[in-house]
XYZ file of N, CA, C and O in Angstrom:
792
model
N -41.284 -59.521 -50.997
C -40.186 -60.409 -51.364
C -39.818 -61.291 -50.171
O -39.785 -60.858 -49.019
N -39.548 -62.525 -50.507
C -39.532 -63.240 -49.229
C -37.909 -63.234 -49.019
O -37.017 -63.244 -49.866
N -37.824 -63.209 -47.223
C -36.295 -62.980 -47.595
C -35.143 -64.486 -47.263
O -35.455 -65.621 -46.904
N -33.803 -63.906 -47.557
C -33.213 -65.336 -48.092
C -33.280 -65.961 -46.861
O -33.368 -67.189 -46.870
N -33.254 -65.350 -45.757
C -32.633 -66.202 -44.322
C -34.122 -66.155 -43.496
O -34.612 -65.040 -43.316
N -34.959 -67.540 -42.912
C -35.891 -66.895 -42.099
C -35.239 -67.493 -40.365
O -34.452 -68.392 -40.073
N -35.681 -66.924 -39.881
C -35.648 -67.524 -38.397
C -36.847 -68.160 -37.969
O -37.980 -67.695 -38.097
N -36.450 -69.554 -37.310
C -37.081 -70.283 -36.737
C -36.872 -70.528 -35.196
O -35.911 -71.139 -34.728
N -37.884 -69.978 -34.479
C -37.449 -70.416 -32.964
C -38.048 -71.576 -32.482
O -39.083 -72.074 -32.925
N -37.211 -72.089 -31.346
C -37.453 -73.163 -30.405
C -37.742 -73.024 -28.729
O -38.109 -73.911 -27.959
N -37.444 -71.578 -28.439
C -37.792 -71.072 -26.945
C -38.434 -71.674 -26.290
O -38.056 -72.205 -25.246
N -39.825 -71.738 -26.876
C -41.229 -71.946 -26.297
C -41.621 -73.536 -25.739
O -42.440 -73.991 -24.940
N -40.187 -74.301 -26.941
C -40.397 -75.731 -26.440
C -38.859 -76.492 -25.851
O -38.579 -76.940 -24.739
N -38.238 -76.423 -26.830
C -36.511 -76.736 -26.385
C -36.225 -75.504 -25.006
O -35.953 -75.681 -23.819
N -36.356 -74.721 -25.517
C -36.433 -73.803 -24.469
C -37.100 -73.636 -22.807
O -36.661 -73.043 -21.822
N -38.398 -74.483 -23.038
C -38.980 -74.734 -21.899
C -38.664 -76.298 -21.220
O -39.262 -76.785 -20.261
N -37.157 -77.151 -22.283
C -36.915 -77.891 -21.233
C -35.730 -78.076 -20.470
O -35.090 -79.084 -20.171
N -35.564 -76.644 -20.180
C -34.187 -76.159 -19.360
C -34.440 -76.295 -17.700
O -35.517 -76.069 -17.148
N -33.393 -76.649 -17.139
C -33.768 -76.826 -15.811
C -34.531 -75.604 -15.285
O -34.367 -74.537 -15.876
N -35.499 -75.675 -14.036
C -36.112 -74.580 -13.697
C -37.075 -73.660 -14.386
O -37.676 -72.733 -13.843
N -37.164 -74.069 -15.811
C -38.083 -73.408 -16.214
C -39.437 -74.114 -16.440
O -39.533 -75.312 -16.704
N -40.564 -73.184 -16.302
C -41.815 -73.674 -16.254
C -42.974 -72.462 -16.920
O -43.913 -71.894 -16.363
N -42.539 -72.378 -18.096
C -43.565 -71.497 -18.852
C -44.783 -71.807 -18.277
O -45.065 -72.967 -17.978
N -45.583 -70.812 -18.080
C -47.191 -70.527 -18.225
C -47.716 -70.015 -19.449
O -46.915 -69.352 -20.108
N -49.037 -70.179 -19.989
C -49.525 -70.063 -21.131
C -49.260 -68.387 -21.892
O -48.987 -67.885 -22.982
N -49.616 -67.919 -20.192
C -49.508 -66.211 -20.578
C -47.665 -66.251 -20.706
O -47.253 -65.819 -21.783
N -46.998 -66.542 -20.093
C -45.328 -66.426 -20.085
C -44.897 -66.770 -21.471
O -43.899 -66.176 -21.879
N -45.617 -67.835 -22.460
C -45.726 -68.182 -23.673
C -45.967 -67.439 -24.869
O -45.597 -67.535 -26.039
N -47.087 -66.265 -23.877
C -47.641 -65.789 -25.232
C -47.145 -64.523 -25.142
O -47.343 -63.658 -25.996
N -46.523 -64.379 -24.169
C -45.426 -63.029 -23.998
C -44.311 -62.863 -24.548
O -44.018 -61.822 -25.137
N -43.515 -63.891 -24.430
C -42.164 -64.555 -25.344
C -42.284 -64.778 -26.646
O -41.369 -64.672 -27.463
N -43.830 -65.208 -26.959
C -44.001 -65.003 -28.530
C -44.197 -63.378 -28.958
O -43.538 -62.989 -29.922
N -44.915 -62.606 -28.401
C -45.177 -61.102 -28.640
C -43.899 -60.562 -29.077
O -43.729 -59.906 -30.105
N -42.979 -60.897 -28.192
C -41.291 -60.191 -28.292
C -40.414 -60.865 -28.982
O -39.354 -60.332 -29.311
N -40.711 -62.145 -29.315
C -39.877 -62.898 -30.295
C -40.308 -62.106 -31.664
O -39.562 -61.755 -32.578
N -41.546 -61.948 -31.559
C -42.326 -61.229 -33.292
C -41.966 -59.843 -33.020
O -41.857 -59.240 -34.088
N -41.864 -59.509 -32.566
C -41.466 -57.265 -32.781
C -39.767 -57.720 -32.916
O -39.041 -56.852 -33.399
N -39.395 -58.475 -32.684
C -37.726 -58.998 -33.008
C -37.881 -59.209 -34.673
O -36.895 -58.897 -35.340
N -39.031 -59.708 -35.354
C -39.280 -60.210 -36.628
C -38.785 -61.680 -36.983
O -38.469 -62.036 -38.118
N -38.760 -62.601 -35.676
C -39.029 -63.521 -36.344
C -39.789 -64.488 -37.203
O -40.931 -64.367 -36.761
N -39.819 -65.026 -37.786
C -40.762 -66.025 -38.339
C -41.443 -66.838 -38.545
O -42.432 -67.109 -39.227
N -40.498 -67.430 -37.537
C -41.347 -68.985 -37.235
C -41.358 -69.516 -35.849
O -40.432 -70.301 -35.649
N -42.380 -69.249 -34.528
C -42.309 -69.349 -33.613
C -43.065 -71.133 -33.007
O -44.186 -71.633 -33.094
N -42.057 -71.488 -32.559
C -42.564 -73.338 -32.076
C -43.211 -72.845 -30.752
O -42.771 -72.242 -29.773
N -44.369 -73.314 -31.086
C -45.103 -72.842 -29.315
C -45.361 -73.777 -28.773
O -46.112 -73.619 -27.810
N -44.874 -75.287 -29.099
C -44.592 -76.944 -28.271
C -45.341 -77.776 -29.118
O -45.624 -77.475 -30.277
N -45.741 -79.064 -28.426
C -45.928 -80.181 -28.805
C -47.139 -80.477 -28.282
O -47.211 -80.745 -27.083
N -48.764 -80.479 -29.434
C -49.800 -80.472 -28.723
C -50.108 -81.486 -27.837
O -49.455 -82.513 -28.021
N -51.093 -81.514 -26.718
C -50.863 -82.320 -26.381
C -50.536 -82.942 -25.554
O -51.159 -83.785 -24.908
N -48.897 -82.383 -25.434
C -47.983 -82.791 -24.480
C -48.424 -82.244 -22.780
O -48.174 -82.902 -21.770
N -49.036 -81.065 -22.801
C -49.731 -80.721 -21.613
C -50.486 -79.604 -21.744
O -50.246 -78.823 -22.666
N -51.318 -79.411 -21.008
C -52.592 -78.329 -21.294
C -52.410 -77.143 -21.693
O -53.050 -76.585 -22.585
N -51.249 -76.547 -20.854
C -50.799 -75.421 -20.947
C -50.332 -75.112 -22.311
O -50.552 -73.953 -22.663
N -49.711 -75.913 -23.200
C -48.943 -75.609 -24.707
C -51.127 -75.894 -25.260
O -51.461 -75.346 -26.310
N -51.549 -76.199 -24.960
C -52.871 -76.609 -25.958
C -53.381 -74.834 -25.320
O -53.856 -74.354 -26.349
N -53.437 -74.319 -24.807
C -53.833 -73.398 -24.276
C -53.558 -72.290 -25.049
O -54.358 -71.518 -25.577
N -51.665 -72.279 -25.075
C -51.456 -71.883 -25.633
C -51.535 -71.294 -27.076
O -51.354 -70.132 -27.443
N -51.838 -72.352 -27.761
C -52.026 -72.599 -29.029
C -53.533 -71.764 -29.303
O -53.619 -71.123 -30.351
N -54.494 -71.777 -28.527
C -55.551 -72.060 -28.691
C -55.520 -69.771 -28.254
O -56.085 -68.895 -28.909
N -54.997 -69.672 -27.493
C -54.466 -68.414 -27.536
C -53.973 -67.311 -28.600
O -54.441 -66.236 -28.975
N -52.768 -68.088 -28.933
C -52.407 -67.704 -29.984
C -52.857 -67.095 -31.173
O -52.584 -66.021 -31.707
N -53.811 -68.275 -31.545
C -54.990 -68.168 -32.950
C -55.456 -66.571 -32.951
O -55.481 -65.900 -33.983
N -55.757 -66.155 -31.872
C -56.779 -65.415 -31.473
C -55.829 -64.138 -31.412
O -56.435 -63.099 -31.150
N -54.305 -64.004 -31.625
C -54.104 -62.779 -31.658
C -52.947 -62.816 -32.712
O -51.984 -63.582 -32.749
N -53.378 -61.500 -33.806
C -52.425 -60.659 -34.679
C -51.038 -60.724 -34.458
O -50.917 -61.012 -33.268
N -50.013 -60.618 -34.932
C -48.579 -60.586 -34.943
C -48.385 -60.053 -36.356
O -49.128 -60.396 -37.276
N -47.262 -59.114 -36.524
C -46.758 -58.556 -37.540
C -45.977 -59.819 -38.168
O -46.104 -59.755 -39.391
N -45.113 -61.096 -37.737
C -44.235 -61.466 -38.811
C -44.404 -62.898 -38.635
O -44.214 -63.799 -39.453
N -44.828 -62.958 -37.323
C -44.340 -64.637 -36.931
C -45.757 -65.537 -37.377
O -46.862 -65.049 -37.611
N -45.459 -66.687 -37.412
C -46.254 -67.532 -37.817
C -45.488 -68.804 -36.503
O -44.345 -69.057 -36.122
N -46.735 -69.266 -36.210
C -46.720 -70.253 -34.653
C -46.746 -71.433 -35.790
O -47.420 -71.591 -36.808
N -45.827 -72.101 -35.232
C -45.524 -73.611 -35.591
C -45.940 -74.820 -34.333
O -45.557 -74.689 -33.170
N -46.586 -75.713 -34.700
C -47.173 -76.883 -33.700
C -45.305 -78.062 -34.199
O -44.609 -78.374 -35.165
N -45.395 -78.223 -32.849
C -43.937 -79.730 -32.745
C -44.647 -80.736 -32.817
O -45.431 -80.870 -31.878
N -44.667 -81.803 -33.900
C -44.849 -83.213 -33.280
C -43.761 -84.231 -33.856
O -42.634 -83.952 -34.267
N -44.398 -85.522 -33.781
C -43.689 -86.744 -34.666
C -44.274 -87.136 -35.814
O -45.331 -86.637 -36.200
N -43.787 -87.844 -36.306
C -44.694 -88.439 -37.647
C -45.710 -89.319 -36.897
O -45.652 -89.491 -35.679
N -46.883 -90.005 -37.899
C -47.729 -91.415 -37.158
C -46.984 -92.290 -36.448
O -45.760 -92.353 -36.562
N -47.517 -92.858 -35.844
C -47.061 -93.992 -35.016
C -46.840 -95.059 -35.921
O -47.104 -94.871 -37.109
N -46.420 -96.092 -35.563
C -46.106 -97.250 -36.665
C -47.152 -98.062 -36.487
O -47.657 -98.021 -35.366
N -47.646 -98.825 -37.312
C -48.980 -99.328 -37.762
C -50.355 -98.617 -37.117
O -51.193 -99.204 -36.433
N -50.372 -97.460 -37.438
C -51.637 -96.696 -36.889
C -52.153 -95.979 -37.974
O -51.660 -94.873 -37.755
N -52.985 -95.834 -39.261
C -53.257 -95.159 -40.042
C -52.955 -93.473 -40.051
O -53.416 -92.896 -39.066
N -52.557 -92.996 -40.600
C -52.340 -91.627 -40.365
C -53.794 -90.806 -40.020
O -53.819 -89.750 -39.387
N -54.971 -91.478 -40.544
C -55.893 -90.890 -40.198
C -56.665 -91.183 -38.481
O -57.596 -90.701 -37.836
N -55.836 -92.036 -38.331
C -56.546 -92.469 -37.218
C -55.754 -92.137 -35.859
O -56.219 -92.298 -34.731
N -54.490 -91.650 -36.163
C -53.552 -91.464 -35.144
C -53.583 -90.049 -34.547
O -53.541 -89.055 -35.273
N -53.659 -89.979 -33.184
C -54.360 -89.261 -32.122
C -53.328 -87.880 -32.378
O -53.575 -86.712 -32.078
N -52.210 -88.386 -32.974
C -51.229 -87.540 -32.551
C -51.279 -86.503 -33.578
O -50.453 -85.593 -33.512
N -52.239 -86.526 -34.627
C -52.419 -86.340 -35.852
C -53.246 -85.269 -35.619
O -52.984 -84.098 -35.892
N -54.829 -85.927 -34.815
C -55.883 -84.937 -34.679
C -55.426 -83.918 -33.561
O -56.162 -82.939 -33.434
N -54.275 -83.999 -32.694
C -54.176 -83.044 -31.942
C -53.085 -82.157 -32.056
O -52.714 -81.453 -31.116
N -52.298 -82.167 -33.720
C -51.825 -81.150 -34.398
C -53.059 -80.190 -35.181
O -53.117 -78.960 -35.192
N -53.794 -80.946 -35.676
C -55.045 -80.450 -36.023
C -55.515 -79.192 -35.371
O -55.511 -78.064 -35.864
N -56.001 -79.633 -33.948
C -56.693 -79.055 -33.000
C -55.704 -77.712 -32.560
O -56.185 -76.684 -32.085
N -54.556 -77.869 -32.753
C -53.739 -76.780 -32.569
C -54.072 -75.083 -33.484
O -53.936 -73.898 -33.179
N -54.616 -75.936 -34.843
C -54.838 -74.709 -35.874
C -53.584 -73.605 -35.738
O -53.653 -72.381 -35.627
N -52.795 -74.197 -35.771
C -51.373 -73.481 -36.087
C -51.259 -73.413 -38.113
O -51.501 -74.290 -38.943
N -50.994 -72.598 -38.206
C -50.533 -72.595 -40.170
C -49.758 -73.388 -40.523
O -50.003 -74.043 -41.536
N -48.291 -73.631 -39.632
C -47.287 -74.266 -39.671
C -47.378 -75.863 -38.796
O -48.193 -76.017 -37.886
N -46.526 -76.853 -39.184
C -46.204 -77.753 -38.474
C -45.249 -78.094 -38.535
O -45.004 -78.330 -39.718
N -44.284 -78.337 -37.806
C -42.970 -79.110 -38.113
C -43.068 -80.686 -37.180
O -43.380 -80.868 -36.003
N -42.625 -81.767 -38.356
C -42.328 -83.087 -38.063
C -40.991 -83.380 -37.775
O -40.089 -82.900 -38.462
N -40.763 -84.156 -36.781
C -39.725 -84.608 -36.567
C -39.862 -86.455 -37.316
O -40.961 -87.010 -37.308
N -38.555 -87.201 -37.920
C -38.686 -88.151 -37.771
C -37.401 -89.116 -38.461
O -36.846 -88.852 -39.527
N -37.185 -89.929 -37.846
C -36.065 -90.782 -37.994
C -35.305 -90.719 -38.871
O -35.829 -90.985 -39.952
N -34.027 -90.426 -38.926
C -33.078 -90.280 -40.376
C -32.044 -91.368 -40.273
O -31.406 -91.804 -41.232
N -31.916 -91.832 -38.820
C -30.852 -92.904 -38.161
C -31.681 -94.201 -38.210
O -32.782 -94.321 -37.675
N -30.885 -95.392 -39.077
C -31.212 -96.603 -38.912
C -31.021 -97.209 -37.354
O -31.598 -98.286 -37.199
N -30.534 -96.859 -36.548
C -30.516 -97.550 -35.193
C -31.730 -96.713 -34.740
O -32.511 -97.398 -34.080
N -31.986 -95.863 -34.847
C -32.885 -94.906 -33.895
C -34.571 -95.910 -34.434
O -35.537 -96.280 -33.767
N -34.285 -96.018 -35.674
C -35.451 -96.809 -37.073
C -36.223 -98.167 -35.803
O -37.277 -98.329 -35.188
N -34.760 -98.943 -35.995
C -34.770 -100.690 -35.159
C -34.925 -100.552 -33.958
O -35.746 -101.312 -33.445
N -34.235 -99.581 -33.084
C -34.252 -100.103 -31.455
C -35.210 -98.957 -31.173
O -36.201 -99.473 -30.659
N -35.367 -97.735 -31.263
C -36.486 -96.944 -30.840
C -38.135 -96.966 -31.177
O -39.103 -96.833 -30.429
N -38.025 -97.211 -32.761
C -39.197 -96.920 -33.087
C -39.975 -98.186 -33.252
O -41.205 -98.191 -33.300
N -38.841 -99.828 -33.382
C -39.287 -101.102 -33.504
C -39.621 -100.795 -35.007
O -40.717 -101.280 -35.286
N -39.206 -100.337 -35.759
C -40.370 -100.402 -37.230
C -38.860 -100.866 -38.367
O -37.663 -100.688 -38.138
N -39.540 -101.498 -39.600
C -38.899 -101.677 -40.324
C -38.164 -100.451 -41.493
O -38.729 -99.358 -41.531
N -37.294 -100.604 -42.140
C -36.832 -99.287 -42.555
C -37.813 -99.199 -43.315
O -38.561 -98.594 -42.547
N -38.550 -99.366 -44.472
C -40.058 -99.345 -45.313
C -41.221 -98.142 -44.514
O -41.827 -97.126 -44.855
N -41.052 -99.090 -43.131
C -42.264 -98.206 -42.578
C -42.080 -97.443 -42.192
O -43.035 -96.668 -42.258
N -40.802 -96.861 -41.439
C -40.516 -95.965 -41.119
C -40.428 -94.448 -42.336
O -40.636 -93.285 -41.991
N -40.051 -94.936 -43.830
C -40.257 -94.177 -45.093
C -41.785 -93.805 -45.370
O -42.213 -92.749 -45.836
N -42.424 -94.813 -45.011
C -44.066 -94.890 -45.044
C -44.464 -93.824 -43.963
O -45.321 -93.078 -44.437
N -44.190 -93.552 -42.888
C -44.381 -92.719 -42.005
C -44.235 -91.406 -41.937
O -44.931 -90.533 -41.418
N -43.309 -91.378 -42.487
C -42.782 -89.939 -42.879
C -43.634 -89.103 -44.273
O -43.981 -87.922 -44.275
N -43.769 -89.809 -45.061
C -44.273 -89.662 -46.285
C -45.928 -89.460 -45.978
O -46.605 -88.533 -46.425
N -46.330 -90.368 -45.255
C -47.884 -90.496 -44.720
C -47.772 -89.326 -44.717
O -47.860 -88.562 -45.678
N -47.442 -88.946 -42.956
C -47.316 -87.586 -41.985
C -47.627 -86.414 -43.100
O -48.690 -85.800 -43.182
N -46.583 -86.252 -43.860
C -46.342 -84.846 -44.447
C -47.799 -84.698 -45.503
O -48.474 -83.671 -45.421
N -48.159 -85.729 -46.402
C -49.073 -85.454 -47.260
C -50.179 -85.408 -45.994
O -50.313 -84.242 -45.624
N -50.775 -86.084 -45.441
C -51.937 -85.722 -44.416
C -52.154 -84.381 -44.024
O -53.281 -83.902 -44.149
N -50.862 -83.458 -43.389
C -50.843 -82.490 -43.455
C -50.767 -81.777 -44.189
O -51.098 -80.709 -43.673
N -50.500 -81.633 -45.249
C -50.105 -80.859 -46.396
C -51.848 -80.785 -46.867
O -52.504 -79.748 -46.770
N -52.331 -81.930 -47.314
C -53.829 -82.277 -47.210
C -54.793 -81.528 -47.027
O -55.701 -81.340 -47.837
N -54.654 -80.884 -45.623
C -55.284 -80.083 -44.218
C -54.806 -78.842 -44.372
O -55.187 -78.099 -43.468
N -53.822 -78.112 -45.513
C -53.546 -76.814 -45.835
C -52.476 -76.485 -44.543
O -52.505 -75.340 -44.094
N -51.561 -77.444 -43.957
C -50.650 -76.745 -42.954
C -49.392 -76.693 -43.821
O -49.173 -77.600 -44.624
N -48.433 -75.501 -43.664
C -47.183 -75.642 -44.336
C -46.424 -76.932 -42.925
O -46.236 -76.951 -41.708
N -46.219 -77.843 -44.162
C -45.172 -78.448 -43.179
C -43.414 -78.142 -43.088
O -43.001 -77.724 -44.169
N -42.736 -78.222 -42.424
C -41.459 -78.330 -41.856
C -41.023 -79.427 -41.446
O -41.371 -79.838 -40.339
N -39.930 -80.340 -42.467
C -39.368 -81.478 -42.115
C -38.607 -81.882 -41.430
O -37.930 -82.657 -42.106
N -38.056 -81.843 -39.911
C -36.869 -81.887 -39.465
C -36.646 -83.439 -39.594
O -37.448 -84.320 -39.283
N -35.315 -83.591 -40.149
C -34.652 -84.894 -39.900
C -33.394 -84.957 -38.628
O -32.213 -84.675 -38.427
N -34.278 -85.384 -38.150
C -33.567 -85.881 -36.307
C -31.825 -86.800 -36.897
O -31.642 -87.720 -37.694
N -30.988 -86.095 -36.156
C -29.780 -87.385 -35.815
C -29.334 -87.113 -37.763
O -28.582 -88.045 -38.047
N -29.519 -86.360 -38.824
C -29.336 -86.254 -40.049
C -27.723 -87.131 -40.337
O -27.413 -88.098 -41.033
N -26.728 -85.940 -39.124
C -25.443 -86.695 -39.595
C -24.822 -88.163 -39.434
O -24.121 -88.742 -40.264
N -25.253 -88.661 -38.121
C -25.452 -89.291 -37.597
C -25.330 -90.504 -38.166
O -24.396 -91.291 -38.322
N -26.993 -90.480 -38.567
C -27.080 -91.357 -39.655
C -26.685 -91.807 -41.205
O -26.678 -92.905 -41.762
N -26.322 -90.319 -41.699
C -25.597 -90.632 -42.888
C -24.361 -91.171 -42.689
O -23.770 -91.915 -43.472
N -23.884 -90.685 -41.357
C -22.484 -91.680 -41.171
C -22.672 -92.827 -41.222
O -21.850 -93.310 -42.001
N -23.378 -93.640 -40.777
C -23.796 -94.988 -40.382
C -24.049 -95.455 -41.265
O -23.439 -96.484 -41.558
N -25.493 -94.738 -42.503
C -25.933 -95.794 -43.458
C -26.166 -94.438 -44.470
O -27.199 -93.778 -44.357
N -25.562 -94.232 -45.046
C -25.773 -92.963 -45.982
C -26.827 -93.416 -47.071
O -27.519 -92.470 -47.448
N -27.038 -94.283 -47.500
C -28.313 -94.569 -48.971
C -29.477 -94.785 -47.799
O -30.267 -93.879 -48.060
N -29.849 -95.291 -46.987
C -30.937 -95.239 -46.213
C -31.247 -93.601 -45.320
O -32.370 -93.157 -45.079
N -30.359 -93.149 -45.072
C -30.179 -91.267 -44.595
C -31.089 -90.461 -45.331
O -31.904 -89.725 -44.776
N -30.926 -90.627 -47.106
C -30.506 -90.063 -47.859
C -32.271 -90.947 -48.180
O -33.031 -90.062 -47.789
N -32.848 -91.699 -48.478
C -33.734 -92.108 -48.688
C -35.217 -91.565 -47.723
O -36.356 -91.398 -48.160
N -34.652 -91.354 -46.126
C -35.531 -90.583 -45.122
C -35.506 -89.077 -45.926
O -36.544 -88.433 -45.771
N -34.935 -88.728 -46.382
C -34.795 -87.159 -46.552
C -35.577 -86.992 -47.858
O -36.154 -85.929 -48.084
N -35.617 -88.173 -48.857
C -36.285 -88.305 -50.179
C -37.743 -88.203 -49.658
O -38.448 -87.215 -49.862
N -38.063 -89.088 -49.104
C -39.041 -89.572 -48.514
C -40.627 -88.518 -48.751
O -41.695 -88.915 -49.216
N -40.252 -86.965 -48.197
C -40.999 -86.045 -48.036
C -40.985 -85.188 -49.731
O -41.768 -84.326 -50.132
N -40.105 -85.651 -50.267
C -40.299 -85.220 -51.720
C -41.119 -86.253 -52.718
O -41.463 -85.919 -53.852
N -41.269 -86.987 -52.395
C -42.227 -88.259 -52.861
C -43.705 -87.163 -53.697
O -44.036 -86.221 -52.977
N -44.310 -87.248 -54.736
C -45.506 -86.668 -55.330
C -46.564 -86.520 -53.877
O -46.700 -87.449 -53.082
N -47.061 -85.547 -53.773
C -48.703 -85.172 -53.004
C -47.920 -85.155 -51.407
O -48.586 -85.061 -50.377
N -46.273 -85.270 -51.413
C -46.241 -85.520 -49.926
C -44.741 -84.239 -49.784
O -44.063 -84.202 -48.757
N -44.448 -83.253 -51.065
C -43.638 -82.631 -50.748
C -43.666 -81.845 -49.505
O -44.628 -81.076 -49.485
N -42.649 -81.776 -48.089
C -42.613 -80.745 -47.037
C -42.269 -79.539 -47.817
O -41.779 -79.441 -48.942
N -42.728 -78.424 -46.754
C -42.916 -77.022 -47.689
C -41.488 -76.644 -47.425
O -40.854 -76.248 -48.403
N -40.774 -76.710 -46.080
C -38.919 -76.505 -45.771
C -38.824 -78.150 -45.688
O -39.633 -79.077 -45.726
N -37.004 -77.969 -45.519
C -36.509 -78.881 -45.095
C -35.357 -79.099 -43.985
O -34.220 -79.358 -44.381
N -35.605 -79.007 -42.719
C -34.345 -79.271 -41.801
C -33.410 -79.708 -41.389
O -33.859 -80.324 -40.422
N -32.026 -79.922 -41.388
C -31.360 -80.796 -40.954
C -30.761 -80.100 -39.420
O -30.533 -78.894 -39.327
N -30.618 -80.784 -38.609
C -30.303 -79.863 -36.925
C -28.869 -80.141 -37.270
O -28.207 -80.972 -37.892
N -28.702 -79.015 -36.547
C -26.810 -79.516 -36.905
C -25.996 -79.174 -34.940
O -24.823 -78.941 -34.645
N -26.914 -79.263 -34.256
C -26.326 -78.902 -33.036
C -25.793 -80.646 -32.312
O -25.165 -80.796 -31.265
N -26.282 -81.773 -33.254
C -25.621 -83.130 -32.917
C -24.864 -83.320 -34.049
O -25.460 -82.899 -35.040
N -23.678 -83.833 -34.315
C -23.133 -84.685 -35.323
C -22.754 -83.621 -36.765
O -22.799 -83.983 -37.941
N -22.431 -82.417 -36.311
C -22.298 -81.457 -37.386
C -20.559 -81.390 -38.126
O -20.094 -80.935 -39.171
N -19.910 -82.220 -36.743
C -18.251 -82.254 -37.666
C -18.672 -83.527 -38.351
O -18.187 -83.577 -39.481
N -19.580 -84.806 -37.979
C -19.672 -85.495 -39.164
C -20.421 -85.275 -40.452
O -20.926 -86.263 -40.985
N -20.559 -83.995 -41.056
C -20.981 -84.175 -42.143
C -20.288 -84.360 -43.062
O -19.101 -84.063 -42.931
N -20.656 -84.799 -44.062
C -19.804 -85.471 -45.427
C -19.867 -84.469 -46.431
O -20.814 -83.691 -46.544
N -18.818 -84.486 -47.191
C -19.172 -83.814 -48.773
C -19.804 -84.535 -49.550
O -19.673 -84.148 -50.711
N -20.549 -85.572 -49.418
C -21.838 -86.127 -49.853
C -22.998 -85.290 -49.708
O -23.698 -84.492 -50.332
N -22.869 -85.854 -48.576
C -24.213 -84.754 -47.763
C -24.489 -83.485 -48.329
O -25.538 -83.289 -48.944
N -23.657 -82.634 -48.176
C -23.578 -81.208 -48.902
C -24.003 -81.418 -50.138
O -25.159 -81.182 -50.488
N -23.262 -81.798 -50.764
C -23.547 -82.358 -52.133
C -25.576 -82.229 -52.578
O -26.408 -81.537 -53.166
N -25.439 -83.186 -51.946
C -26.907 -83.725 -52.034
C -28.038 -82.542 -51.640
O -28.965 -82.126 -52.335
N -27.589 -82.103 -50.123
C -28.225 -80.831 -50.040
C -28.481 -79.356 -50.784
O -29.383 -78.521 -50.713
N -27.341 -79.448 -51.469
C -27.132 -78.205 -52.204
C -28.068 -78.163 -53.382
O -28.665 -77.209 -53.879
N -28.038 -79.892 -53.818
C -29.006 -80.221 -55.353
C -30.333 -80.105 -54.854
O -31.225 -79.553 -55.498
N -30.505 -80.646 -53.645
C -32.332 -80.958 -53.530
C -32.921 -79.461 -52.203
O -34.104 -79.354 -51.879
C-alpha cells in the first residue's frame, strides 16, 4: 500500500550548498545509506553534471540496493530554443539512470522575461517538452514549480497555466510540487482551491 505522506529529501543538493560544506561522492553515498534505513523515499543526489563528483555519485548509486529510497536526478527544463532532444542538459539526466527526476521550472512571469528571456508560450512549451521526453525514457518525473506563490500573486491565470502545463496529454508529471519555503503567507484561497481539485 503506498503510503499517504512520502518524504522527499534535498541534503545531498540544497544541502550541499551550505557554507563549508563539501560533500565527497563517498560522504554522498553515506548520507544516502542513512537517509534510507530512516525510510525515506525520495533521495535528490544533485544536479547532473553540475560537477563530477554528483555524476559519480549517481553512477554509484545505481550499483547499490536500498530498502526504500529511490535517488532522484535535479535539473531544469530544456533550454529555450534548443529541441528537447538535442539539449545537453537532457542527455545528462539520462546518463544519471536515476528512476526519478525532478524538474524545476518557471511559474513567475518576471522570472519567464528577465531570467529565462523566453516568451510566456515557450516557456509552457518547455515545461511540457521536458516532462513528456522524460516520461518517454520511463523516468517518474517530479514537477517542482519554482517561486509557485509568488507568481500567482503577480499573474495568477499565467501561474496557474505553468502548473497545467505538465498535465497536458503524453506529458502528465508523475508528482506535483509547489516549495512553500518562499512566498508561503502569499498563498491564495485560489490557489488551494485549485490545488485541492488537480
Amino acid at each position: 500500500m503506498k503510503p499517504e505522506v512520502e518524504i522527499y529529501d534535498t541534503t545531498l543538493r540544497d544541502g550541499a550548498q551550505a557554507e563549508g560544506i563539501n560533500f565527497s561522492a563517498a560522504d554522498k553515498l553515506r548520507i544516502a545509506e542513512k537517509l534510507d534505513s530512516f525510510g525515506v523515499h525520495y533521495i535528490e543526489g544533485g544536479w547532473p553534471g553540475s560537477n563530477p563528483k554528483d555524476m559519480e555519485f549517481f553512477k554509484q548509486a545505481a550499483r547499490r540496493k536500498m530498502e526504500t529510497r529511490q535517488v532522484a536526478a535535479f535539473s531544469m527544463t530544456r533550454r529555450k530554443g534548443i529541441p528537447v532532444e538535442q539539449d545537453e542538459l537532457m542527455r545528462l539526466i539520462l546518463e544519471a539512470k536515476t528512476p526519478v527526476v525532478t524538474i524545476v521550472g518557471k511559474t513567475w512571469l518576471l522570472h519567464v522575461t528577465e531570467v529565462l528571456r523566453a516568451t510566456p508560450d515557450e516557456n509552457l512549451g518547455m515545461i511540457g517538452d521536458t516532462i513528456r521526453y522524460l516520461k518517454d525514457h520511463g523516468k517518474k518525473v517530479i514537477y517542482d514549480a519554482e517561486h509557485s506563490f509568488d507568481g500567482f500573486a503577480d499573474e495568477p491565470e499565467y501561474s496557474l497555466a505553468t502548473w497545467q502545463a505538465r498535465k497536458k496529454p503524453a506529458r502528465i508529471a508523475s508528482s506535483f510540487a509547489i516549495p512553500t519555503v518562499v512566498g508561503c503567507r502569499r498563498k491564495s484561497p485560489e490557489s488551494r482551491r485549485w490545488r485541492n481539485r488537480n
